[in-house]
Amino acid sequence: MDARAIAMGLTFALMWSSAFTSARIIVADASPLFSLALRFLVSGLIGVAIARCLGQTWRLNRLQWRATIIFGVCQNALYLGFNFVAMQTIQASLAAIIAATMPLLVALASWLLFKERLKPLGIAGLMAGVLGVGLIMGTRISAGVDLYGVMLCGFGVLALTVATLALRGATSGGNFMMVVGLQMLIGSALLFVAALLFEDIFINPTLSLALAFAYTTLVPGLIATFIWVLLLNRIGPLRAATFHFLNPVFGVAVASVLLGERLGVMDMVGVLIVTIGILAVQLSRQPAAATEPAVAE
């Protein structure tokens, strides 16, 4: 893994993790599904426009269309939709921790459903992840956390797992920015329908809402997703997924700095255990003697 890939991975992890904090700010002043639908509409149109300026086409191959649709539905509509609704009642740091278990679920699904061999280090990582999440949830439940919000985050991370398993097809054939823009527009269309059906739409215009919306639309929404797709193409999904071990740490840190969310001792221990578990799982899935893939220009 070269220095450019490492820099891309670190940048992606920080941007991705910061989205929970900006989402928490947004749902304080706007209905969650409608604001998320609007965010994806703006991001998607920008992404498609940039792609066209770069000479990219929406004539994707069959695998790209399949992965783009699944990714748009599962990540943008379901995963983020559930999380935006949940963060009306739970902290951004807790939502980030739950979402960070996605690599553990991907490894577990690959092991159980696709019969991928999991090394002892990976099994230990899965066990550590379960232990860490158990410590955090035990502490939060005893403190009176909203279980409905936790359940929504759980549904969301399951949807994100499906999206991640389906993303391999979107990383071949080029047109990366077009793929990003189109999957956002798919998510936007579904979320607008859900907003009309399931929530009372409101917007309380404030400076914090405007800043958070602009940030989450451009940075986690567009730039981070584009970096992630490029990273997948550069080093492959197994190596790229290693950077997800930073998400619980970055997510908690950003929420602490910007929102003043405090963690107890058991929370911090749990975050550390989950982080180590994710890293162990991802390292166990790396090829023993991998050769560096050709760099796409």
mmCIF file of C-alpha atoms in Angstrom:
data_model
loop_
_atom_site.group_PDB
_atom_site.id
_atom_site.type_symbol
_atom_site.label_atom_id
_atom_site.label_comp_id
_atom_site.label_asym_id
_atom_site.label_seq_id
_atom_site.Cartn_x
_atom_site.Cartn_y
_atom_site.Cartn_z
ATOM 1 C CA MET A 1 0.000 0.000 0.000
ATOM 2 C CA ASP A 2 1.625 3.236 -1.137
ATOM 3 C CA ALA A 3 1.663 6.629 0.597
ATOM 4 C CA ARG A 4 -1.055 8.015 -1.670
ATOM 5 C CA ALA A 5 -3.416 5.157 -0.790
ATOM 6 C CA ILE A 6 -2.716 5.654 2.927
ATOM 7 C CA ALA A 7 -3.450 9.385 2.655
ATOM 8 C CA MET A 8 -6.677 8.657 0.766
ATOM 9 C CA GLY A 9 -7.736 6.110 3.381
ATOM 10 C CA LEU A 10 -7.079 8.420 6.324
ATOM 11 C CA THR A 11 -8.890 11.296 4.619
ATOM 12 C CA PHE A 12 -11.860 9.088 3.829
ATOM 13 C CA ALA A 13 -12.088 7.758 7.394
ATOM 14 C CA LEU A 14 -12.056 11.249 8.914
ATOM 15 C CA MET A 15 -14.631 12.619 6.453
ATOM 16 C CA TRP A 16 -16.893 9.590 6.794
ATOM 17 C CA SER A 17 -16.773 9.660 10.594
ATOM 18 C CA SER A 18 -17.561 13.374 10.759
ATOM 19 C CA ALA A 19 -20.904 12.783 9.013
ATOM 20 C CA PHE A 20 -22.519 11.590 12.240
ATOM 21 C CA THR A 21 -21.844 14.895 13.954
ATOM 22 C CA SER A 22 -23.116 16.995 11.044
ATOM 23 C CA ALA A 23 -26.217 14.780 10.843
ATOM 24 C CA ARG A 24 -26.911 15.316 14.538
ATOM 25 C CA ILE A 25 -26.800 19.094 13.957
ATOM 26 C CA ILE A 26 -29.101 18.872 10.926
ATOM 27 C CA VAL A 27 -31.869 16.823 12.579
ATOM 28 C CA ALA A 28 -32.102 19.367 15.384
ATOM 29 C CA ASP A 29 -33.558 21.897 12.915
ATOM 30 C CA ALA A 30 -35.031 19.859 10.044
ATOM 31 C CA SER A 31 -37.031 16.705 9.488
ATOM 32 C CA PRO A 32 -34.480 13.912 8.958
ATOM 33 C CA LEU A 33 -35.718 12.095 5.855
ATOM 34 C CA PHE A 34 -36.552 15.250 3.914
ATOM 35 C CA SER A 35 -33.233 16.921 4.749
ATOM 36 C CA LEU A 36 -31.328 13.760 3.762
ATOM 37 C CA ALA A 37 -33.280 13.493 0.491
ATOM 38 C CA LEU A 38 -32.463 17.119 -0.298
ATOM 39 C CA ARG A 39 -28.812 16.538 0.547
ATOM 40 C CA PHE A 40 -28.587 13.603 -1.871
ATOM 41 C CA LEU A 41 -30.420 15.505 -4.585
ATOM 42 C CA VAL A 42 -27.881 18.330 -4.425
ATOM 43 C CA SER A 43 -24.877 15.988 -4.097
ATOM 44 C CA GLY A 44 -26.111 13.730 -6.864
ATOM 45 C CA LEU A 45 -26.691 16.548 -9.343
ATOM 46 C CA ILE A 46 -23.256 17.995 -8.586
ATOM 47 C CA GLY A 47 -21.669 14.574 -8.973
ATOM 48 C CA VAL A 48 -23.350 13.886 -12.320
ATOM 49 C CA ALA A 49 -22.438 17.370 -13.589
ATOM 50 C CA ILE A 50 -18.782 16.879 -12.631
ATOM 51 C CA ALA A 51 -18.805 13.442 -14.254
ATOM 52 C CA ARG A 52 -20.143 14.868 -17.512
ATOM 53 C CA CYS A 53 -17.485 17.593 -17.453
ATOM 54 C CA LEU A 54 -14.888 14.824 -17.072
ATOM 55 C CA GLY A 55 -16.318 13.083 -20.122
ATOM 56 C CA GLN A 56 -17.919 10.245 -18.177
ATOM 57 C CA THR A 57 -21.133 8.588 -19.306
ATOM 58 C CA TRP A 58 -24.189 7.182 -17.540
ATOM 59 C CA ARG A 59 -24.067 4.215 -19.885
ATOM 60 C CA LEU A 60 -22.726 1.929 -17.172
ATOM 61 C CA ASN A 61 -22.135 -1.767 -17.615
ATOM 62 C CA ARG A 62 -24.561 -4.285 -16.118
ATOM 63 C CA LEU A 63 -22.505 -4.931 -12.972
ATOM 64 C CA GLN A 64 -22.064 -1.204 -12.380
ATOM 65 C CA TRP A 65 -25.798 -0.534 -12.681
ATOM 66 C CA ARG A 66 -26.615 -3.410 -10.343
ATOM 67 C CA ALA A 67 -24.118 -2.284 -7.715
ATOM 68 C CA THR A 68 -25.077 1.389 -8.119
ATOM 69 C CA ILE A 69 -28.767 0.648 -7.523
ATOM 70 C CA ILE A 70 -28.091 -1.610 -4.529
ATOM 71 C CA PHE A 71 -25.671 0.927 -3.082
ATOM 72 C CA GLY A 72 -28.117 3.777 -3.587
ATOM 73 C CA VAL A 73 -30.938 1.882 -1.904
ATOM 74 C CA CYS A 74 -29.010 0.201 0.910
ATOM 75 C CA GLN A 75 -26.471 2.868 1.882
ATOM 76 C CA ASN A 76 -28.116 6.143 0.970
ATOM 77 C CA ALA A 77 -31.795 5.417 1.542
ATOM 78 C CA LEU A 78 -31.761 2.725 4.258
ATOM 79 C CA TYR A 79 -28.491 3.096 6.189
ATOM 80 C CA LEU A 80 -28.388 6.887 6.304
ATOM 81 C CA GLY A 81 -32.173 7.183 6.498
ATOM 82 C CA PHE A 82 -32.285 5.009 9.607
ATOM 83 C CA ASN A 83 -29.337 6.877 11.126
ATOM 84 C CA PHE A 84 -30.763 10.343 10.502
ATOM 85 C CA VAL A 85 -34.033 9.361 12.178
ATOM 86 C CA ALA A 86 -32.187 7.680 15.053
ATOM 87 C CA MET A 87 -30.025 10.716 15.777
ATOM 88 C CA GLN A 88 -33.049 12.662 16.850
ATOM 89 C CA THR A 89 -32.829 10.669 20.105
ATOM 90 C CA ILE A 90 -29.325 9.188 20.412
ATOM 91 C CA GLN A 91 -25.845 10.698 20.413
ATOM 92 C CA ALA A 92 -23.735 10.973 17.276
ATOM 93 C CA SER A 93 -20.899 9.100 18.982
ATOM 94 C CA LEU A 94 -23.115 6.065 19.650
ATOM 95 C CA ALA A 95 -24.392 6.058 16.054
ATOM 96 C CA ALA A 96 -20.782 6.190 14.825
ATOM 97 C CA ILE A 97 -19.795 3.246 17.018
ATOM 98 C CA ILE A 98 -22.701 1.111 15.802
ATOM 99 C CA ALA A 99 -21.984 1.972 12.158
ATOM 100 C CA ALA A 100 -18.303 1.142 12.681
ATOM 101 C CA THR A 101 -19.200 -2.516 13.245
ATOM 102 C CA MET A 102 -19.878 -2.847 9.499
ATOM 103 C CA PRO A 103 -16.473 -4.454 8.717
ATOM 104 C CA LEU A 104 -17.160 -7.063 11.391
ATOM 105 C CA LEU A 105 -20.538 -7.846 9.837
ATOM 106 C CA VAL A 106 -19.011 -7.993 6.344
ATOM 107 C CA ALA A 107 -16.404 -10.497 7.567
ATOM 108 C CA LEU A 108 -19.071 -12.530 9.358
ATOM 109 C CA ALA A 109 -21.313 -12.585 6.273
ATOM 110 C CA SER A 110 -18.387 -13.546 4.046
ATOM 111 C CA TRP A 111 -17.569 -16.387 6.433
ATOM 112 C CA LEU A 112 -21.110 -17.712 6.887
ATOM 113 C CA LEU A 113 -22.700 -17.000 3.506
ATOM 114 C CA PHE A 114 -19.816 -17.089 1.039
ATOM 115 C CA LYS A 115 -17.670 -19.674 2.889
ATOM 116 C CA GLU A 116 -14.670 -17.337 2.977
ATOM 117 C CA ARG A 117 -11.982 -18.819 5.183
ATOM 118 C CA LEU A 118 -11.478 -16.800 8.362
ATOM 119 C CA LYS A 119 -8.147 -17.069 10.149
ATOM 120 C CA PRO A 120 -7.842 -17.358 13.946
ATOM 121 C CA LEU A 121 -6.901 -13.663 14.102
ATOM 122 C CA GLY A 122 -10.147 -12.816 12.320
ATOM 123 C CA ILE A 123 -12.219 -14.972 14.667
ATOM 124 C CA ALA A 124 -10.544 -13.287 17.632
ATOM 125 C CA GLY A 125 -11.329 -9.921 16.062
ATOM 126 C CA LEU A 126 -15.006 -10.803 15.702
ATOM 127 C CA MET A 127 -15.159 -11.895 19.331
ATOM 128 C CA ALA A 128 -13.427 -8.690 20.425
ATOM 129 C CA GLY A 129 -15.880 -6.611 18.400
ATOM 130 C CA VAL A 130 -18.864 -8.319 20.028
ATOM 131 C CA LEU A 131 -17.302 -7.792 23.461
ATOM 132 C CA GLY A 132 -16.609 -4.111 22.806
ATOM 133 C CA VAL A 133 -20.090 -3.397 21.505
ATOM 134 C CA GLY A 134 -21.539 -5.314 24.460
ATOM 135 C CA LEU A 135 -19.626 -3.144 26.930
ATOM 136 C CA ILE A 136 -20.759 0.058 25.254
ATOM 137 C CA MET A 137 -24.385 -1.008 24.929
ATOM 138 C CA GLY A 138 -24.526 -2.294 28.494
ATOM 139 C CA THR A 139 -23.320 1.069 29.772
ATOM 140 C CA ARG A 140 -25.704 3.045 27.551
ATOM 141 C CA ILE A 141 -28.748 0.873 28.334
ATOM 142 C CA SER A 142 -28.169 1.249 32.056
ATOM 143 C CA ALA A 143 -27.972 5.019 31.497
ATOM 144 C CA GLY A 144 -31.347 5.034 29.712
ATOM 145 C CA VAL A 145 -30.404 5.196 26.037
ATOM 146 C CA ASP A 146 -33.286 5.294 23.554
ATOM 147 C CA LEU A 147 -33.547 1.661 22.403
ATOM 148 C CA TYR A 148 -35.678 2.549 19.388
ATOM 149 C CA GLY A 149 -32.878 4.780 18.093
ATOM 150 C CA VAL A 150 -30.335 2.024 18.722
ATOM 151 C CA MET A 151 -32.547 -0.442 16.828
ATOM 152 C CA LEU A 152 -32.752 1.920 13.847
ATOM 153 C CA CYS A 153 -28.948 2.221 13.797
ATOM 154 C CA GLY A 154 -28.747 -1.569 13.895
ATOM 155 C CA PHE A 155 -31.013 -1.864 10.852
ATOM 156 C CA GLY A 156 -28.903 0.789 9.175
ATOM 157 C CA VAL A 157 -25.605 -1.006 9.645
ATOM 158 C CA LEU A 158 -27.134 -4.212 8.268
ATOM 159 C CA ALA A 159 -28.156 -2.292 5.141
ATOM 160 C CA LEU A 160 -24.650 -0.802 4.889
ATOM 161 C CA THR A 161 -23.205 -4.322 5.080
ATOM 162 C CA VAL A 162 -25.317 -5.383 2.093
ATOM 163 C CA ALA A 163 -24.219 -2.265 0.199
ATOM 164 C CA THR A 164 -20.559 -2.975 0.897
ATOM 165 C CA LEU A 165 -20.826 -6.585 -0.247
ATOM 166 C CA ALA A 166 -22.435 -5.368 -3.475
ATOM 167 C CA LEU A 167 -19.959 -2.576 -4.228
ATOM 168 C CA ARG A 168 -17.311 -4.638 -6.030
ATOM 169 C CA GLY A 169 -19.202 -4.356 -9.311
ATOM 170 C CA ALA A 170 -19.177 -0.572 -9.193
ATOM 171 C CA THR A 171 -15.381 -0.344 -9.099
ATOM 172 C CA SER A 172 -14.726 -1.710 -12.579
ATOM 173 C CA GLY A 173 -15.377 -0.015 -15.882
ATOM 174 C CA GLY A 174 -14.485 3.551 -14.919
ATOM 175 C CA ASN A 175 -17.074 6.333 -14.641
ATOM 176 C CA PHE A 176 -16.396 6.599 -10.897
ATOM 177 C CA MET A 177 -17.887 10.050 -10.354
ATOM 178 C CA MET A 178 -20.944 9.131 -12.416
ATOM 179 C CA VAL A 179 -21.472 6.055 -10.245
ATOM 180 C CA VAL A 180 -21.271 8.251 -7.136
ATOM 181 C CA GLY A 181 -23.751 10.794 -8.509
ATOM 182 C CA LEU A 182 -26.274 8.245 -9.745
ATOM 183 C CA GLN A 183 -26.387 6.226 -6.527
ATOM 184 C CA MET A 184 -27.070 9.463 -4.638
ATOM 185 C CA LEU A 185 -29.957 10.355 -6.945
ATOM 186 C CA ILE A 186 -31.433 6.880 -6.419
ATOM 187 C CA GLY A 187 -31.269 7.352 -2.660
ATOM 188 C CA SER A 188 -32.759 10.830 -2.954
ATOM 189 C CA ALA A 189 -35.797 9.631 -4.900
ATOM 190 C CA LEU A 190 -36.600 6.943 -2.336
ATOM 191 C CA LEU A 191 -36.082 9.290 0.613
ATOM 192 C CA PHE A 192 -38.408 11.970 -0.806
ATOM 193 C CA VAL A 193 -41.160 9.341 -1.015
ATOM 194 C CA ALA A 194 -40.420 8.138 2.521
ATOM 195 C CA ALA A 195 -40.440 11.711 3.849
ATOM 196 C CA LEU A 196 -43.868 12.382 2.362
ATOM 197 C CA LEU A 197 -45.235 9.138 3.789
ATOM 198 C CA PHE A 198 -43.675 8.975 7.248
ATOM 199 C CA GLU A 199 -42.830 12.412 8.628
ATOM 200 C CA ASP A 200 -44.119 15.919 9.145
ATOM 201 C CA ILE A 201 -41.717 17.954 7.044
ATOM 202 C CA PHE A 202 -40.259 21.032 8.711
ATOM 203 C CA ILE A 203 -37.198 23.257 8.378
ATOM 204 C CA ASN A 204 -36.077 25.739 11.012
ATOM 205 C CA PRO A 205 -33.581 27.959 9.138
ATOM 206 C CA THR A 206 -30.514 28.567 11.280
ATOM 207 C CA LEU A 207 -26.836 29.218 10.574
ATOM 208 C CA SER A 208 -25.822 25.912 12.145
ATOM 209 C CA LEU A 209 -28.277 24.050 9.904
ATOM 210 C CA ALA A 210 -26.979 25.801 6.776
ATOM 211 C CA LEU A 211 -23.341 25.099 7.625
ATOM 212 C CA ALA A 212 -23.973 21.478 8.597
ATOM 213 C CA PHE A 213 -26.058 20.852 5.485
ATOM 214 C CA ALA A 214 -23.429 22.368 3.172
ATOM 215 C CA TYR A 215 -20.670 20.385 4.870
ATOM 216 C CA THR A 216 -22.437 17.031 4.870
ATOM 217 C CA THR A 217 -23.554 17.508 1.253
ATOM 218 C CA LEU A 218 -20.095 18.255 -0.121
ATOM 219 C CA VAL A 219 -17.620 16.524 2.210
ATOM 220 C CA PRO A 220 -18.961 13.213 3.590
ATOM 221 C CA GLY A 221 -21.644 13.061 0.921
ATOM 222 C CA LEU A 222 -19.702 13.699 -2.285
ATOM 223 C CA ILE A 223 -15.955 13.948 -1.709
ATOM 224 C CA ALA A 224 -15.629 11.057 0.774
ATOM 225 C CA THR A 225 -17.706 8.720 -1.376
ATOM 226 C CA PHE A 226 -15.646 9.587 -4.444
ATOM 227 C CA ILE A 227 -12.397 8.982 -2.527
ATOM 228 C CA TRP A 228 -13.749 5.647 -1.299
ATOM 229 C CA VAL A 229 -14.589 4.424 -4.807
ATOM 230 C CA LEU A 230 -11.154 5.535 -6.066
ATOM 231 C CA LEU A 231 -9.507 3.782 -3.115
ATOM 232 C CA LEU A 232 -11.387 0.567 -3.884
ATOM 233 C CA ASN A 233 -10.143 0.738 -7.447
ATOM 234 C CA ARG A 234 -6.573 1.515 -6.352
ATOM 235 C CA ILE A 235 -5.963 -1.117 -3.688
ATOM 236 C CA GLY A 236 -9.021 -3.383 -3.708
ATOM 237 C CA PRO A 237 -11.878 -3.830 -1.214
ATOM 238 C CA LEU A 238 -9.974 -5.919 1.357
ATOM 239 C CA ARG A 239 -7.153 -3.439 1.851
ATOM 240 C CA ALA A 240 -9.439 -0.417 1.600
ATOM 241 C CA ALA A 241 -11.757 -1.774 4.288
ATOM 242 C CA THR A 242 -8.863 -1.754 6.755
ATOM 243 C CA PHE A 243 -9.326 2.003 7.151
ATOM 244 C CA HIS A 244 -12.760 1.435 8.689
ATOM 245 C CA PHE A 245 -11.022 0.513 11.953
ATOM 246 C CA LEU A 246 -10.454 4.258 12.447
ATOM 247 C CA ASN A 247 -14.158 5.143 12.207
ATOM 248 C CA PRO A 248 -15.144 4.548 15.845
ATOM 249 C CA VAL A 249 -12.185 6.613 17.075
ATOM 250 C CA PHE A 250 -12.678 9.466 14.600
ATOM 251 C CA GLY A 251 -16.469 9.435 15.043
ATOM 252 C CA VAL A 252 -16.254 9.693 18.820
ATOM 253 C CA ALA A 253 -13.500 12.321 18.660
ATOM 254 C CA VAL A 254 -15.371 14.626 16.263
ATOM 255 C CA ALA A 255 -18.608 14.340 18.285
ATOM 256 C CA SER A 256 -16.695 15.133 21.452
ATOM 257 C CA VAL A 257 -14.999 18.222 19.999
ATOM 258 C CA LEU A 258 -17.961 19.725 18.143
ATOM 259 C CA LEU A 259 -20.944 18.557 20.193
ATOM 260 C CA GLY A 260 -19.390 18.156 23.625
ATOM 261 C CA GLU A 261 -20.530 14.528 23.884
ATOM 262 C CA ARG A 262 -18.834 12.839 26.826
ATOM 263 C CA LEU A 263 -17.818 9.193 27.106
ATOM 264 C CA GLY A 264 -17.510 7.175 30.276
ATOM 265 C CA VAL A 265 -14.589 4.884 31.055
ATOM 266 C CA MET A 266 -16.436 1.771 29.864
ATOM 267 C CA ASP A 267 -17.374 3.571 26.643
ATOM 268 C CA MET A 268 -13.736 4.349 25.929
ATOM 269 C CA VAL A 269 -12.678 0.793 26.747
ATOM 270 C CA GLY A 270 -15.401 -0.511 24.449
ATOM 271 C CA VAL A 271 -14.335 1.795 21.602
ATOM 272 C CA LEU A 272 -10.740 0.599 21.977
ATOM 273 C CA ILE A 273 -11.784 -3.065 21.920
ATOM 274 C CA VAL A 274 -14.035 -2.559 18.886
ATOM 275 C CA THR A 275 -11.240 -0.722 17.073
ATOM 276 C CA ILE A 276 -8.759 -3.514 17.767
ATOM 277 C CA GLY A 277 -11.342 -6.105 16.707
ATOM 278 C CA ILE A 278 -12.000 -4.374 13.388
ATOM 279 C CA LEU A 279 -8.271 -4.053 12.690
ATOM 280 C CA ALA A 280 -7.703 -7.740 13.536
ATOM 281 C CA VAL A 281 -10.501 -8.861 11.217
ATOM 282 C CA GLN A 282 -9.250 -6.739 8.329
ATOM 283 C CA LEU A 283 -5.620 -7.804 8.773
ATOM 284 C CA SER A 284 -6.676 -11.458 8.865
ATOM 285 C CA ARG A 285 -8.341 -11.071 5.468
ATOM 286 C CA GLN A 286 -5.252 -9.666 3.742
ATOM 287 C CA PRO A 287 -3.403 -11.987 1.333
ATOM 288 C CA ALA A 288 -0.282 -13.487 2.881
ATOM 289 C CA ALA A 289 1.956 -12.323 0.044
ATOM 290 C CA ALA A 290 0.024 -9.788 -1.961
ATOM 291 C CA THR A 291 1.527 -7.910 -4.841
ATOM 292 C CA GLU A 292 0.669 -4.279 -5.298
ATOM 293 C CA PRO A 293 -2.036 -3.754 -7.939
ATOM 294 C CA ALA A 294 -1.320 -1.580 -10.915
ATOM 295 C CA VAL A 295 -2.123 2.044 -10.207
ATOM 296 C CA ALA A 296 -4.956 3.375 -12.328
ATOM 297 C CA GLU A 297 -4.043 6.627 -13.934
#
